[in-house]
XYZ file of N, CA and C in Angstrom:
633
model
N 10.538 22.178 -30.817
C 11.124 20.978 -30.402
C 9.705 20.160 -29.717
N 9.618 19.045 -29.899
C 8.355 18.165 -29.815
C 8.173 18.407 -27.985
N 6.926 18.208 -27.500
C 6.751 18.125 -26.083
C 7.149 17.095 -25.590
N 7.563 16.883 -24.298
C 8.358 15.760 -23.527
C 7.455 14.524 -23.884
N 8.302 13.126 -23.834
C 7.624 11.830 -23.570
C 7.735 11.818 -22.012
N 6.624 11.448 -21.311
C 6.616 10.995 -19.962
C 6.536 9.426 -19.865
N 7.894 9.022 -19.346
C 7.831 7.597 -19.097
C 7.295 7.203 -17.778
N 6.282 6.572 -17.567
C 5.798 6.493 -16.122
C 6.307 4.990 -15.556
N 7.431 5.061 -14.983
C 8.266 4.135 -14.784
C 8.179 3.457 -13.014
N 7.097 3.975 -12.452
C 6.830 3.664 -11.201
C 6.872 1.718 -10.976
N 7.524 1.377 -9.946
C 7.478 0.119 -9.604
C 6.301 -0.752 -9.855
N 5.129 0.044 -9.325
C 3.782 -0.869 -9.406
C 3.336 -0.694 -10.759
N 3.537 0.444 -11.474
C 3.008 0.264 -12.981
C 3.926 -0.759 -13.719
N 5.162 -0.733 -13.489
C 5.893 -1.686 -14.192
C 5.655 -3.206 -13.960
N 5.449 -3.306 -12.584
C 5.056 -4.621 -12.013
C 3.781 -4.983 -12.729
N 2.719 -4.389 -12.669
C 1.223 -4.833 -13.151
C 1.607 -4.811 -14.693
N 2.267 -3.879 -15.372
C 2.276 -4.076 -16.928
C 2.923 -5.482 -17.442
N 4.147 -5.846 -16.486
C 4.356 -7.083 -16.863
C 3.629 -8.367 -16.798
N 2.847 -8.475 -15.639
C 1.523 -9.201 -15.590
C 0.561 -9.163 -16.741
N 0.184 -8.067 -17.135
C -0.661 -7.704 -18.239
C -0.108 -8.479 -19.606
N 1.123 -8.143 -19.896
C 1.647 -8.550 -20.880
C 1.684 -10.273 -21.175
N 1.679 -11.009 -20.064
C 1.829 -12.393 -20.230
C 0.646 -13.067 -21.060
N 1.342 -13.794 -21.847
C 0.214 -14.563 -23.056
C -0.802 -15.199 -22.215
N -0.456 -15.897 -20.843
C -1.306 -16.670 -20.264
C -2.275 -15.893 -19.489
N -2.367 -14.539 -19.299
C -3.114 -13.806 -18.570
C -4.717 -13.708 -19.020
N -5.696 -14.133 -18.137
C -7.016 -14.323 -18.649
C -7.579 -13.400 -19.084
N -8.704 -13.274 -19.424
C -9.621 -11.945 -19.765
C -9.832 -11.252 -18.669
N -10.196 -12.023 -17.710
C -10.800 -11.308 -16.333
C -9.738 -10.457 -15.652
N -8.450 -11.327 -15.648
C -7.136 -10.838 -15.105
C -6.708 -9.248 -15.878
N -7.018 -9.602 -17.339
C -6.418 -8.527 -18.037
C -7.154 -7.304 -17.791
N -8.603 -7.356 -17.508
C -9.419 -6.149 -17.363
C -9.085 -5.869 -16.102
N -8.978 -6.610 -15.026
C -8.417 -6.021 -13.507
C -7.332 -5.444 -13.725
N -6.266 -5.823 -14.381
C -4.953 -5.175 -14.223
C -4.869 -3.912 -15.309
N -5.652 -3.734 -16.183
C -5.635 -2.686 -16.966
C -6.320 -1.479 -16.139
N -7.377 -1.922 -15.629
C -8.263 -0.761 -14.842
C -7.122 -0.304 -13.588
N -6.419 -1.432 -13.007
C -5.470 -1.023 -12.019
C -4.373 0.182 -12.609
N -4.018 -0.382 -13.609
C -2.886 0.541 -14.292
C -3.214 2.113 -14.771
N -4.560 1.889 -14.971
C -5.299 3.192 -15.400
C -5.175 4.254 -14.546
N -5.512 3.512 -13.316
C -5.668 4.554 -11.944
C -4.221 5.056 -11.660
N -3.394 4.255 -11.525
C -2.092 4.484 -11.326
C -1.430 5.713 -12.136
N -1.538 5.194 -13.618
C -1.251 6.196 -14.550
C -2.032 7.789 -14.446
N -3.197 7.602 -14.003
C -3.874 8.820 -14.036
C -3.107 9.936 -12.870
N -2.557 9.269 -12.101
C -1.732 10.107 -10.972
C -0.736 11.140 -11.672
N -0.154 10.533 -12.657
C 1.190 11.193 -13.445
C 0.213 12.228 -14.483
N -0.825 11.562 -15.011
C -1.264 12.374 -16.291
C -1.784 13.562 -15.514
N -2.340 13.671 -14.384
C -2.955 15.006 -14.224
C -2.185 15.970 -13.298
N -0.890 15.458 -13.330
C 0.063 16.473 -12.419
C 0.112 17.710 -12.689
N -0.327 17.950 -14.152
C -0.432 19.455 -14.424
C -1.616 20.282 -14.154
N -2.617 19.783 -13.458
C -3.980 20.172 -13.108
C -3.519 21.303 -12.118
N -3.817 22.707 -12.529
C -4.110 23.497 -11.472
C -4.955 23.581 -10.233
N -4.311 24.101 -9.155
C -5.130 24.276 -7.762
C -5.449 25.503 -7.502
N -6.505 25.582 -6.465
C -6.927 26.892 -6.043
C -7.133 26.672 -4.387
N -6.718 27.743 -3.757
C -6.727 27.446 -2.276
C -8.274 27.618 -1.719
N -8.685 27.038 -0.628
C -10.168 27.234 -0.163
C -9.764 27.030 1.377
N -10.944 27.654 2.178
C -10.793 27.712 3.643
C -11.875 26.565 4.032
N -11.281 25.743 4.781
C -12.370 24.801 5.243
C -12.280 24.344 6.891
N -12.864 24.054 7.368
C -13.105 23.717 8.766
C -12.735 22.186 9.073
N -11.566 21.726 9.690
C -11.558 20.044 10.008
C -12.026 19.973 11.450
N -12.276 18.871 11.778
C -12.688 18.697 13.039
C -11.890 19.403 14.283
N -10.825 19.637 13.827
C -9.926 20.245 14.879
C -9.745 21.976 14.707
N -9.539 22.271 13.438
C -9.097 23.764 13.384
C -9.363 24.154 11.949
N -9.343 25.398 11.760
C -9.653 25.965 10.086
C -8.095 25.702 9.553
N -8.304 25.376 8.323
C -7.345 25.218 7.190
C -7.483 25.770 6.018
N -6.444 25.940 5.440
C -6.286 26.677 4.276
C -5.917 25.584 3.208
N -6.912 24.772 2.459
C -6.527 23.564 1.620
C -6.375 24.187 0.169
N -6.349 22.797 -0.787
C -6.116 23.243 -2.074
C -7.102 22.214 -2.555
N -7.851 22.675 -3.799
C -8.637 21.775 -4.436
C -8.319 22.043 -6.071
N -8.481 20.933 -6.889
C -8.224 21.361 -8.185
C -9.338 22.525 -8.808
N -8.619 23.300 -9.706
C -9.166 24.442 -10.353
C -10.232 24.073 -11.105
N -11.526 24.301 -11.108
C -12.531 24.050 -12.052
C -12.659 22.250 -12.002
N -13.597 22.114 -12.899
C -14.156 20.496 -13.101
C -14.059 20.621 -14.746
N -13.216 20.889 -15.355
C -13.326 21.016 -16.873
C -12.369 19.969 -17.337
N -12.116 18.723 -16.810
C -11.230 17.743 -17.512
C -12.085 16.811 -18.238
N -11.878 16.293 -19.338
C -12.543 15.341 -20.263
C -11.530 14.472 -20.772
N -11.962 13.299 -20.420
C -11.231 11.972 -20.954
C -12.004 11.424 -22.458
N -10.979 11.354 -23.298
C -11.482 10.744 -24.601
C -10.849 9.524 -25.132
N -11.784 8.529 -24.655
C -10.947 7.090 -25.194
C -11.097 6.795 -26.846
N -10.087 6.290 -27.392
C -10.453 5.816 -28.653
C -11.018 4.704 -28.662
N -11.960 4.493 -29.277
C -12.949 3.059 -29.297
C -12.098 2.051 -30.222
N -12.104 0.776 -29.668
C -12.645 0.161 -28.567
C -11.847 0.009 -27.236
N -10.629 -0.109 -27.610
C -9.517 -0.492 -26.868
C -9.354 0.546 -25.527
N -9.551 1.725 -26.087
C -9.259 2.992 -24.968
C -10.225 2.895 -23.827
N -11.441 2.119 -23.931
C -12.471 1.750 -22.845
C -11.782 1.092 -21.770
N -10.955 0.507 -21.969
C -10.309 -0.308 -20.749
C -9.445 0.538 -19.884
N -8.950 1.782 -20.390
C -8.238 2.670 -19.686
C -9.325 3.689 -18.998
N -10.451 3.661 -19.415
C -11.368 4.672 -18.876
C -11.842 4.744 -17.526
N -12.453 3.379 -17.092
C -13.069 3.199 -15.754
C -12.004 3.731 -14.729
N -10.917 3.221 -14.728
C -9.747 3.506 -13.748
C -9.626 4.996 -13.535
N -9.490 5.480 -14.717
C -9.259 7.165 -14.827
C -10.460 7.844 -14.230
N -11.718 7.374 -14.524
C -12.522 7.976 -13.702
C -12.862 7.707 -12.443
N -12.328 6.599 -11.846
C -12.409 6.390 -10.487
C -11.502 7.357 -9.606
N -10.389 7.898 -10.259
C -9.881 8.852 -9.640
C -10.260 10.357 -9.785
N -10.832 10.549 -11.085
C -11.407 11.769 -11.441
C -12.981 11.770 -11.851
N -13.886 11.363 -10.890
C -15.053 11.028 -11.043
C -15.776 12.198 -11.874
N -15.462 13.623 -11.781
C -16.102 14.469 -11.994
C -16.055 15.031 -13.530
N -14.913 14.056 -14.094
C -14.376 14.400 -15.451
C -15.531 13.960 -16.568
N -15.920 14.658 -17.416
C -16.522 14.370 -18.687
C -15.843 13.475 -19.379
N -16.604 12.776 -20.454
C -16.133 11.624 -21.218
C -16.527 11.965 -22.741
N -15.569 11.877 -23.530
C -15.996 11.965 -25.061
C -15.796 10.661 -25.880
N -15.947 10.402 -26.891
C -15.536 9.084 -27.564
C -15.252 9.361 -29.118
N -14.119 8.528 -29.560
C -13.735 8.609 -30.815
C -13.606 7.180 -31.335
N -14.473 6.742 -32.395
C -14.292 5.359 -32.955
C -13.589 5.353 -34.050
N -12.537 4.610 -34.050
C -11.617 4.571 -35.406
C -11.498 3.113 -35.398
N -11.366 2.655 -36.676
C -10.507 1.202 -36.594
C -9.472 1.265 -37.801
N -8.684 0.239 -37.747
C -7.234 0.242 -38.721
C -7.926 -0.445 -39.704
N -7.634 -0.115 -40.991
C -7.886 -0.637 -42.315
C -6.524 -1.440 -42.545
N -6.856 -2.984 -42.462
C -5.809 -3.721 -42.312
C -4.752 -3.786 -43.794
N -5.365 -3.095 -44.609
C -4.471 -3.056 -46.026
C -3.650 -1.770 -45.884
N -4.347 -0.626 -45.808
C -3.666 0.781 -45.691
C -2.729 0.903 -44.716
N -3.448 0.471 -43.414
C -3.043 0.814 -41.959
C -3.359 1.967 -41.660
N -4.258 2.400 -42.335
C -4.715 4.074 -42.004
C -6.083 3.841 -41.110
N -6.182 4.871 -40.398
C -7.626 4.943 -39.313
C -8.671 5.197 -40.213
N -9.818 4.535 -40.111
C -11.161 4.836 -40.400
C -12.172 5.417 -39.292
N -12.495 6.557 -39.465
C -13.526 7.099 -38.486
C -14.996 6.445 -38.639
N -15.536 6.161 -37.623
C -17.074 5.702 -37.549
C -17.710 6.402 -36.566
N -17.192 7.244 -35.748
C -17.911 7.700 -34.592
C -17.180 8.926 -33.895
N -17.936 9.966 -33.448
C -17.251 11.202 -32.779
C -18.209 11.786 -31.976
N -17.845 11.901 -30.341
C -18.882 12.735 -29.570
C -17.990 13.318 -28.618
N -18.012 14.370 -28.497
C -17.382 15.370 -27.654
C -18.239 16.147 -26.595
N -17.716 16.390 -25.303
C -18.723 17.166 -24.520
C -18.787 18.583 -25.093
N -19.719 19.463 -24.703
C -19.814 21.039 -25.150
C -18.716 21.607 -24.342
N -18.547 22.971 -24.739
C -17.662 23.795 -24.257
C -16.107 23.466 -24.013
N -15.725 22.600 -25.198
C -14.321 22.165 -25.084
C -13.189 23.228 -25.133
N -13.388 24.463 -25.418
C -12.371 25.463 -25.254
C -11.988 25.918 -23.812
N -12.991 25.482 -22.987
C -12.872 25.480 -21.600
C -12.360 24.244 -20.581
N -11.969 23.219 -21.559
C -11.957 21.956 -21.208
C -10.145 21.394 -21.363
N -9.637 20.635 -20.456
C -8.360 20.047 -20.646
C -8.537 18.761 -21.028
N -8.360 18.280 -22.192
C -8.617 16.910 -22.775
C -7.425 16.035 -22.838
N -7.527 14.802 -22.522
C -6.697 13.652 -22.515
C -7.020 12.666 -23.196
N -6.734 12.372 -24.439
C -7.277 11.173 -25.485
C -6.357 10.093 -24.817
N -7.101 8.830 -24.550
C -6.471 7.593 -24.042
C -6.787 6.452 -25.064
N -5.725 5.768 -25.112
C -5.463 4.617 -25.994
C -4.495 3.756 -25.598
N -4.875 2.262 -25.299
C -3.570 1.643 -24.844
C -2.430 1.502 -25.589
N -2.544 1.411 -27.052
C -1.395 0.929 -27.760
C -1.181 2.318 -28.723
N 0.365 2.487 -28.903
C 0.899 3.597 -29.660
C 1.458 2.655 -30.639
N 1.135 2.245 -31.568
C 1.769 1.600 -32.700
C 2.462 2.061 -34.030
N 1.672 2.234 -35.082
C 2.143 2.971 -36.141
C 1.903 4.370 -35.667
N 0.884 4.728 -34.849
C 0.669 5.988 -34.796
C -0.420 6.761 -35.424
N -0.941 6.045 -36.137
C -1.917 6.653 -37.262
C -3.367 7.096 -36.703
N -3.760 6.232 -35.884
C -5.067 6.292 -35.113
C -4.891 7.560 -34.072
N -3.726 7.403 -33.417
C -3.663 8.613 -32.261
C -3.484 9.970 -33.194
N -2.749 9.990 -34.194
C -2.597 11.016 -34.949
C -4.031 11.411 -35.423
N -4.860 10.941 -35.799
C -6.274 10.998 -36.430
C -7.228 11.485 -35.231
N -6.993 10.740 -33.923
C -7.759 11.170 -32.724
C -7.446 12.524 -32.293
N -6.185 12.927 -32.424
C -5.734 14.099 -31.722
C -6.165 15.348 -32.655
N -6.356 14.983 -34.129
C -6.737 15.874 -34.960
C -8.194 16.208 -34.965
N -9.147 15.260 -34.363
C -10.587 15.663 -34.075
C -10.804 16.218 -33.209
N -9.959 15.776 -31.773
C -10.116 16.734 -30.669
C -9.514 17.918 -30.799
N -8.319 18.168 -31.290
C -7.865 19.617 -31.598
C -8.762 20.339 -32.263
N -9.592 19.877 -33.154
C -10.340 21.081 -34.075
C -11.572 21.324 -33.229
N -11.804 20.611 -32.160
C -12.694 21.426 -31.292
C -12.224 22.217 -30.322
N -10.920 22.760 -30.218
C -10.174 23.759 -29.644
C -9.915 23.659 -28.063
N -9.434 22.316 -27.578
C -9.447 22.154 -26.082
C -8.431 23.125 -25.293
N -8.667 23.615 -24.246
C -7.560 24.407 -23.437
C -6.304 23.672 -23.468
N -6.484 22.568 -23.172
C -4.971 21.614 -23.384
C -5.303 20.510 -23.874
N -4.256 19.615 -24.420
C -4.689 18.361 -24.879
C -3.005 17.465 -24.469
N -3.474 16.259 -24.121
C -2.452 15.146 -23.813
C -3.039 13.918 -24.342
N -2.014 13.006 -24.675
C -2.082 11.902 -25.036
C -1.622 10.781 -24.179
N -2.392 9.913 -23.773
C -2.033 8.609 -22.631
C -2.119 7.432 -23.299
N -1.154 6.285 -23.424
C -1.333 5.112 -23.737
C -0.070 4.193 -22.839
N -0.634 2.960 -22.826
C 0.029 2.110 -21.977
C 1.464 1.678 -22.454
N 1.380 1.166 -23.947
C 2.856 0.765 -24.461
C 2.821 1.542 -25.914
N 3.981 2.068 -26.092
C 4.450 2.686 -27.254
C 5.447 2.095 -28.093
N 6.090 2.614 -29.189
C 7.414 2.246 -29.684
C 7.640 3.257 -30.675
N 9.310 3.148 -30.867
C 9.666 4.639 -31.714
C 8.974 5.101 -32.809
N 8.490 4.063 -33.610
C 7.693 4.507 -34.612
C 6.685 5.373 -34.557
N 5.648 4.904 -33.319
C 4.270 5.449 -33.296
C 4.946 6.859 -32.576
N 5.710 7.062 -31.562
C 6.164 8.294 -31.138
C 6.558 9.242 -32.047
N 7.265 8.689 -33.004
C 7.901 9.863 -34.115
C 6.721 10.283 -35.124
N 5.762 9.364 -35.312
C 4.411 9.959 -36.120
C 3.738 10.849 -35.483
N 3.560 10.712 -34.154
C 2.561 11.532 -33.136
C 3.424 12.755 -33.100
N 4.649 12.634 -32.737
C 5.374 14.147 -32.571
C 5.194 15.029 -33.615
N 5.487 14.147 -35.143
C 5.908 14.771 -36.244
C 4.367 15.813 -36.487
N 3.098 15.067 -36.164
C 1.888 15.732 -36.558
C 1.659 16.636 -35.575
N 1.825 16.222 -34.251
C 1.333 17.209 -32.967
C 2.139 17.344 -32.029
N 3.415 18.081 -32.499
C 4.662 18.370 -31.771
C 4.432 19.045 -30.258
N 3.361 19.494 -29.964
C 3.000 20.357 -28.898
C 2.617 19.538 -27.645
N 2.096 18.086 -28.222
C 1.061 17.528 -27.183
C 2.134 16.473 -26.543
N 1.917 16.588 -25.191
C 2.628 15.772 -24.464
C 1.918 14.224 -24.411
N 3.030 13.442 -24.413
C 2.746 11.977 -24.563
C 3.313 11.146 -23.081
N 2.072 10.525 -22.648
C 2.309 9.791 -21.481
C 2.126 8.272 -21.513
N 3.182 7.558 -21.419
C 3.301 6.000 -21.535
C 4.041 5.323 -20.633
N 3.538 3.881 -20.427
C 4.083 3.399 -19.320
C 5.454 2.250 -19.915
N 5.581 2.105 -21.146
C 6.816 1.651 -21.890
C 6.918 1.967 -23.358
N 8.150 2.067 -23.633
C 8.537 2.354 -25.178
C 9.315 1.011 -25.553
N 8.568 0.267 -26.247
C 9.093 -0.797 -26.627
C 9.979 -0.919 -28.355
N 10.545 -2.182 -28.542
C 11.494 -2.060 -29.432
C 11.050 -1.534 -30.805
N 10.079 -2.262 -31.394
C 9.776 -2.111 -32.759
C 8.402 -2.495 -33.287
N 7.847 -2.164 -34.547
C 7.012 -2.720 -34.910
C 7.193 -4.174 -35.786
N 6.166 -4.826 -35.958
C 6.526 -6.329 -36.726
C 5.905 -5.926 -38.109
N 5.954 -6.865 -39.143
C 5.629 -6.468 -40.298
C 4.169 -6.484 -40.278
N 3.267 -6.894 -39.311
C 1.842 -6.689 -39.060
C 1.486 -5.280 -38.367
N 2.777 -4.590 -38.248
C 2.632 -3.043 -37.404
C 2.070 -3.424 -36.002
N 2.427 -4.601 -35.625
C 2.155 -5.068 -33.915
C 3.272 -4.394 -33.140
N 3.243 -4.123 -32.077
C 4.212 -3.641 -31.248
C 5.010 -4.673 -30.608
N 6.202 -4.836 -30.896
C 7.299 -6.175 -30.316
C 7.835 -5.578 -29.155
N 8.144 -6.170 -27.831
C 7.286 -7.471 -27.401
C 5.779 -7.016 -27.348
N 5.450 -5.671 -26.946
C 4.182 -5.588 -26.680
C 3.224 -6.296 -26.036
N 1.874 -6.845 -26.012
C 1.011 -7.471 -25.525
C -0.160 -7.878 -26.286
N -0.003 -7.946 -27.668
C -1.059 -8.522 -28.377
C -2.012 -7.502 -28.824
N -3.239 -7.688 -29.456
C -4.268 -6.501 -29.432
C -4.985 -6.472 -28.119
N -4.825 -5.122 -27.685
C -5.303 -4.891 -26.420
C -7.028 -4.881 -26.129
N -7.521 -4.784 -27.188
C -9.027 -4.626 -27.534
C -9.524 -6.102 -27.431
N -9.031 -7.062 -27.991
C -9.188 -8.307 -28.126
C -9.136 -8.980 -26.865
N -7.914 -8.596 -26.216
C -7.621 -9.266 -25.015
C -8.757 -8.802 -23.718
N -8.960 -7.462 -23.874
C -9.726 -6.692 -22.966
C -11.183 -7.503 -23.094
N -11.990 -7.441 -24.167
C -13.103 -8.027 -24.655
C -13.541 -9.109 -24.631
N -12.252 -9.975 -24.690
C -12.511 -11.593 -24.795
C -12.579 -11.859 -26.149
N -12.143 -11.236 -27.212
C -12.775 -11.527 -28.645
C -11.414 -11.961 -29.374
N -11.414 -12.738 -30.681
C -10.212 -13.236 -31.407
C -9.999 -12.368 -32.482
N -8.534 -12.069 -32.280
C -8.273 -11.266 -33.504
C -8.378 -11.898 -34.929
């Protein structure tokens, strides 16, 4: 049985996602909203991290508190749109390491083409979270997870802002053990393999470039 798909349906996430989707949302506003959404989503995505107990002294009394076990988290954005989710997640987890995967979609075959890969050392000791705003056909997500999985991380998760049934099915067919976190499961793909209703090309809207 495939791992769970976690729908992040918190009211703040859904509110900001609706604002992000609007055609008239400016580049500056799109960047701000995407950063805020990534911070909110990070709370759900890191829910699985183990904790350890520590003894501290507050200004009033001793306390046995809890801290995240180790500092072995790594975020892996899929270039270039994945960079839009990175800053917000690093704001919540500033000690995390960062890897990068460069993929672009061949517009004829719709297959991903790799042009860059850089991951931190000691991946078998790390919990890896691959991030990309859109899960459309799922081909890029599958390729990205292939590359990170080959490095042998301790655990592996995938985070996207908007997904669709076709992309979810493709990813789960190739990586059934990888949990997926998403803020929306939209209706379908169109003839160009864009998510409907979606939000357009996340990379172009974030960087202010034309599709």
